[in-house]
CSV table of C-alpha atoms in Angstrom, one decimal:
chain,number,residue,atom,x,y,z
A,1,UNK,CA,-18.4,5.1,-70.0
A,2,UNK,CA,-14.7,4.6,-70.8
A,3,UNK,CA,-12.6,7.6,-70.0
A,4,UNK,CA,-9.0,7.9,-71.0
A,5,UNK,CA,-6.7,10.7,-69.5
A,6,UNK,CA,-3.3,11.5,-70.7
A,7,UNK,CA,-0.8,13.8,-68.9
A,8,UNK,CA,0.7,16.1,-69.5
A,9,UNK,CA,-1.2,17.7,-72.3
A,10,UNK,CA,1.7,19.8,-73.2
A,11,UNK,CA,5.4,19.3,-72.5
A,12,UNK,CA,8.5,21.3,-73.9
A,13,UNK,CA,11.7,19.7,-73.3
A,14,UNK,CA,15.2,19.9,-74.4
A,15,UNK,CA,17.0,17.7,-76.5
A,16,UNK,CA,19.0,15.0,-74.7
A,17,UNK,CA,16.4,14.9,-71.6
A,18,UNK,CA,14.2,11.9,-70.8
A,19,UNK,CA,10.7,12.2,-70.2
A,20,UNK,CA,7.4,10.0,-69.6
A,21,UNK,CA,3.9,10.7,-70.8
A,22,UNK,CA,1.3,8.9,-68.9
A,23,UNK,CA,-2.1,7.4,-69.7
A,24,UNK,CA,-4.7,6.2,-67.2
A,25,UNK,CA,-8.0,4.6,-68.5
A,26,UNK,CA,-11.3,3.9,-66.4
A,27,UNK,CA,-12.6,0.6,-67.6
A,28,UNK,CA,-10.9,-2.8,-67.9
A,29,UNK,CA,-9.3,-3.2,-71.4
A,30,UNK,CA,-6.4,-5.4,-72.5
A,31,UNK,CA,-5.6,-3.4,-75.5
A,32,UNK,CA,-3.9,-0.2,-75.6
A,33,UNK,CA,-2.3,1.7,-78.6
A,34,UNK,CA,0.0,4.5,-78.8
A,35,UNK,CA,-0.2,6.9,-82.1
A,36,UNK,CA,1.9,10.0,-83.0
A,37,UNK,CA,0.3,12.9,-85.0
A,38,UNK,CA,2.3,15.4,-86.9
A,39,UNK,CA,0.7,19.0,-87.5
A,40,UNK,CA,-2.0,18.5,-90.5
A,41,UNK,CA,-1.3,14.7,-90.8
A,42,UNK,CA,-3.0,11.4,-89.8
A,43,UNK,CA,-2.5,9.2,-86.9
A,44,UNK,CA,0.8,7.0,-87.3
A,45,UNK,CA,0.8,3.6,-85.2
A,46,UNK,CA,3.6,3.4,-82.8
A,47,UNK,CA,2.6,0.7,-80.4
A,48,UNK,CA,0.0,-1.9,-79.7
A,49,UNK,CA,0.0,-3.4,-76.2
A,50,UNK,CA,-1.9,-6.3,-75.8
A,51,UNK,CA,-1.2,-7.8,-72.2
A,52,UNK,CA,-0.4,-7.0,-68.9
A,53,UNK,CA,3.3,-6.1,-68.4
A,54,UNK,CA,3.7,-5.6,-72.1
A,55,UNK,CA,6.7,-3.5,-73.2
A,56,UNK,CA,7.7,-2.5,-76.4
A,57,UNK,CA,10.5,-0.2,-77.5
A,58,UNK,CA,11.4,1.2,-81.0
A,59,UNK,CA,14.3,3.7,-81.1
A,60,UNK,CA,13.9,6.3,-78.3
A,61,UNK,CA,10.5,5.4,-77.5
A,62,UNK,CA,9.3,2.8,-75.0
A,63,UNK,CA,5.8,1.8,-74.1
A,64,UNK,CA,4.5,-0.2,-71.2
A,65,UNK,CA,1.2,-1.6,-70.0
A,66,UNK,CA,-0.3,-2.3,-66.5
A,67,UNK,CA,-3.8,-3.5,-66.9
A,68,UNK,CA,-4.1,-3.7,-63.0
A,69,UNK,CA,-3.3,-0.1,-62.6
A,70,UNK,CA,-5.2,0.8,-65.8
A,71,UNK,CA,-1.9,2.7,-66.6
A,72,UNK,CA,0.2,2.9,-69.6
A,73,UNK,CA,3.6,4.9,-70.1
A,74,UNK,CA,5.4,6.3,-73.0
A,75,UNK,CA,8.8,7.1,-72.3
A,76,UNK,CA,11.2,9.2,-74.4
A,77,UNK,CA,14.9,8.6,-73.8
A,78,UNK,CA,17.5,11.2,-75.0
A,79,UNK,CA,14.7,13.3,-77.1
A,80,UNK,CA,15.7,14.6,-80.4
A,81,UNK,CA,13.8,17.4,-82.2
A,82,UNK,CA,12.3,14.8,-84.8
A,83,UNK,CA,10.1,13.5,-81.9
A,84,UNK,CA,8.2,16.5,-81.7
A,85,UNK,CA,4.6,15.7,-82.4
A,86,UNK,CA,1.5,15.2,-80.6
A,87,UNK,CA,1.0,11.7,-78.8
A,88,UNK,CA,-2.3,9.9,-78.4
A,89,UNK,CA,-3.0,7.1,-76.4
A,90,UNK,CA,-6.2,5.1,-77.0
A,91,UNK,CA,-8.1,2.1,-75.3
A,92,UNK,CA,-10.1,-0.4,-77.0
A,93,UNK,CA,-13.5,-1.0,-75.4
A,94,UNK,CA,-15.0,-4.2,-75.7
A,95,UNK,CA,-18.8,-3.7,-76.6
A,96,UNK,CA,-21.3,-6.5,-75.9
A,97,UNK,CA,-22.0,-6.5,-79.7
A,98,UNK,CA,-18.7,-7.7,-80.3
A,99,UNK,CA,-16.5,-6.8,-83.2
A,100,UNK,CA,-13.7,-4.6,-83.7
A,101,UNK,CA,-13.8,-2.0,-81.1
A,102,UNK,CA,-14.0,1.8,-81.6
A,103,UNK,CA,-11.2,3.3,-79.7
A,104,UNK,CA,-11.5,5.8,-77.1
A,105,UNK,CA,-8.7,8.4,-77.3
A,106,UNK,CA,-7.0,10.5,-74.6
A,107,UNK,CA,-6.9,14.4,-75.5
A,108,UNK,CA,-3.1,13.8,-76.8
A,109,UNK,CA,0.1,15.3,-75.4
A,110,UNK,CA,1.7,18.2,-77.4
A,111,UNK,CA,5.6,17.5,-77.4
A,112,UNK,CA,7.8,20.1,-78.5
A,113,UNK,CA,11.4,19.2,-78.2
A,114,UNK,CA,13.8,22.2,-78.4
A,115,UNK,CA,17.5,22.0,-79.4
B,1,UNK,CA,1.0,-2.8,-99.6
B,2,UNK,CA,-1.1,0.2,-100.5
B,3,UNK,CA,-2.3,2.1,-97.3
B,4,UNK,CA,-5.7,3.4,-96.4
B,5,UNK,CA,-6.9,6.1,-98.8
B,6,UNK,CA,-9.6,8.7,-98.4
B,7,UNK,CA,-11.4,10.8,-100.9
B,8,UNK,CA,-11.8,13.8,-101.0
B,9,UNK,CA,-8.9,15.2,-98.8
B,10,UNK,CA,-10.5,18.5,-98.6
B,11,UNK,CA,-14.2,19.8,-98.9
B,12,UNK,CA,-15.8,22.9,-98.3
B,13,UNK,CA,-19.8,22.8,-97.7
B,14,UNK,CA,-22.5,25.3,-96.4
B,15,UNK,CA,-24.8,24.5,-93.6
B,16,UNK,CA,-27.9,22.6,-94.4
B,17,UNK,CA,-26.0,20.6,-97.2
B,18,UNK,CA,-25.0,17.0,-96.9
B,19,UNK,CA,-21.6,15.4,-97.7
B,20,UNK,CA,-20.3,12.0,-98.5
B,21,UNK,CA,-16.8,10.8,-97.5
B,22,UNK,CA,-15.1,7.6,-98.9
B,23,UNK,CA,-12.6,5.3,-97.5
B,24,UNK,CA,-10.8,2.4,-99.1
B,25,UNK,CA,-9.1,0.0,-96.4
B,26,UNK,CA,-6.0,-1.9,-96.9
B,27,UNK,CA,-6.2,-4.9,-99.1
B,28,UNK,CA,-7.4,-7.8,-97.1
B,29,UNK,CA,-8.9,-5.6,-94.1
B,30,UNK,CA,-12.6,-6.2,-93.6
B,31,UNK,CA,-13.1,-3.7,-90.7
B,32,UNK,CA,-13.4,0.1,-91.4
B,33,UNK,CA,-13.9,2.4,-88.6
B,34,UNK,CA,-14.4,6.2,-88.9
B,35,UNK,CA,-13.4,9.0,-86.2
B,36,UNK,CA,-14.1,12.7,-86.1
B,37,UNK,CA,-11.2,14.9,-84.7
B,38,UNK,CA,-11.9,18.4,-83.6
B,39,UNK,CA,-10.0,20.8,-81.5
B,40,UNK,CA,-12.5,21.0,-79.0
B,41,UNK,CA,-13.7,17.4,-78.4
B,42,UNK,CA,-10.5,15.4,-79.9
B,43,UNK,CA,-10.8,12.4,-81.5
B,44,UNK,CA,-14.1,10.4,-81.3
B,45,UNK,CA,-15.4,7.1,-82.5
B,46,UNK,CA,-18.2,7.5,-85.1
B,47,UNK,CA,-18.8,3.8,-86.2
B,48,UNK,CA,-17.3,0.7,-87.4
B,49,UNK,CA,-18.3,-1.6,-90.2
B,50,UNK,CA,-17.5,-5.3,-91.0
B,51,UNK,CA,-18.8,-7.5,-93.8
B,52,UNK,CA,-21.1,-4.5,-94.9
B,53,UNK,CA,-22.6,-4.5,-91.2
B,54,UNK,CA,-22.4,-1.9,-88.8
B,55,UNK,CA,-21.2,-3.3,-85.7
B,56,UNK,CA,-20.2,-0.6,-83.3
B,57,UNK,CA,-21.5,2.9,-83.4
B,58,UNK,CA,-20.6,6.1,-81.3
B,59,UNK,CA,-22.4,8.9,-79.7
B,60,UNK,CA,-23.3,10.8,-82.6
B,61,UNK,CA,-26.7,12.0,-83.9
B,62,UNK,CA,-28.6,10.3,-86.7
B,63,UNK,CA,-27.2,12.7,-89.2
B,64,UNK,CA,-24.1,10.9,-89.4
B,65,UNK,CA,-24.4,7.5,-91.1
B,66,UNK,CA,-22.2,5.2,-93.0
B,67,UNK,CA,-22.3,2.0,-95.1
B,68,UNK,CA,-19.6,-0.5,-96.3
B,69,UNK,CA,-19.6,-2.2,-99.8
B,70,UNK,CA,-18.9,-5.7,-100.6
B,71,UNK,CA,-15.3,-4.8,-101.5
B,72,UNK,CA,-15.0,-3.4,-97.9
B,73,UNK,CA,-14.9,0.4,-99.0
B,74,UNK,CA,-16.8,2.5,-96.9
B,75,UNK,CA,-18.6,5.9,-97.2
B,76,UNK,CA,-19.7,8.1,-94.6
B,77,UNK,CA,-22.5,10.6,-95.0
B,78,UNK,CA,-23.6,13.5,-93.1
B,79,UNK,CA,-26.9,15.3,-93.7
B,80,UNK,CA,-28.1,18.8,-92.7
B,81,UNK,CA,-24.5,20.1,-92.2
B,82,UNK,CA,-23.9,22.3,-89.0
B,83,UNK,CA,-20.9,24.3,-88.4
B,84,UNK,CA,-19.9,22.1,-85.6
B,85,UNK,CA,-19.2,19.4,-88.0
B,86,UNK,CA,-16.4,21.2,-89.3
B,87,UNK,CA,-13.5,18.5,-88.5
B,88,UNK,CA,-11.0,16.2,-90.0
B,89,UNK,CA,-12.8,12.8,-90.4
B,90,UNK,CA,-10.5,9.7,-90.3
B,91,UNK,CA,-10.9,6.3,-91.4
B,92,UNK,CA,-9.1,3.2,-90.1
B,93,UNK,CA,-8.9,-0.2,-91.3
B,94,UNK,CA,-8.0,-3.4,-89.4
B,95,UNK,CA,-7.8,-7.0,-90.3
B,96,UNK,CA,-8.8,-8.0,-86.8
B,97,UNK,CA,-9.8,-6.5,-83.7
B,98,UNK,CA,-6.0,-5.4,-83.2
B,99,UNK,CA,-4.1,-2.5,-84.8
B,100,UNK,CA,-5.9,-0.1,-86.7
B,101,UNK,CA,-4.4,1.9,-89.6
B,102,UNK,CA,-5.4,5.5,-90.3
B,103,UNK,CA,-5.8,7.1,-93.6
B,104,UNK,CA,-4.9,10.5,-94.3
B,105,UNK,CA,-8.3,12.1,-93.4
B,106,UNK,CA,-10.8,14.4,-94.9
B,107,UNK,CA,-10.9,17.9,-93.7
B,108,UNK,CA,-14.4,19.0,-93.9
B,109,UNK,CA,-15.3,22.8,-93.7
B,110,UNK,CA,-18.9,23.9,-93.0
B,111,UNK,CA,-19.3,27.6,-93.7
């Protein structure tokens, strides 16, 4: 059974600081996703990481994937209040039946950025 | 391009009733997946449909079922509702086995 662990689950930080969210998963997979969710809203796709060593950046967010270590990181640089949200990582699990894979999500990191 | 749409957005039902939720994927996307989000269990995969066929299924009881139509629209049905079925139900569509785009969700409350 695929397990996805995120840490920390809660993070309160000040504007201007840097921080990293970690996502570990238990089974081989070469597809990892990061999503953002605002309170009462749906999931917004941030990054799709498809291969070992993949690094993607968008604004103050940068995500990376190490498939050998089964680890992905989401790094926040010089945080601003607008980045306050819950961030989820999700791993695609390749079932033997084929087809598009159901995603297994971590529990999410609730991020609060204070002025 | 229009995004994933889900109807209804909010629903209140009582225990024992059944409910049907609808999802229209992004135009051209043939894969539709359903997820349940609750505070206790987080986001859990229900099932995935492609070309009217269920290809993958999560670990949910048989009360949860779905189907997909020839225009790729999908419905999810929950029979004999229980209090624990109260959740946000999210639908996601994808073009291939890559990025999944989520709809706004249907918030189901079971009383």
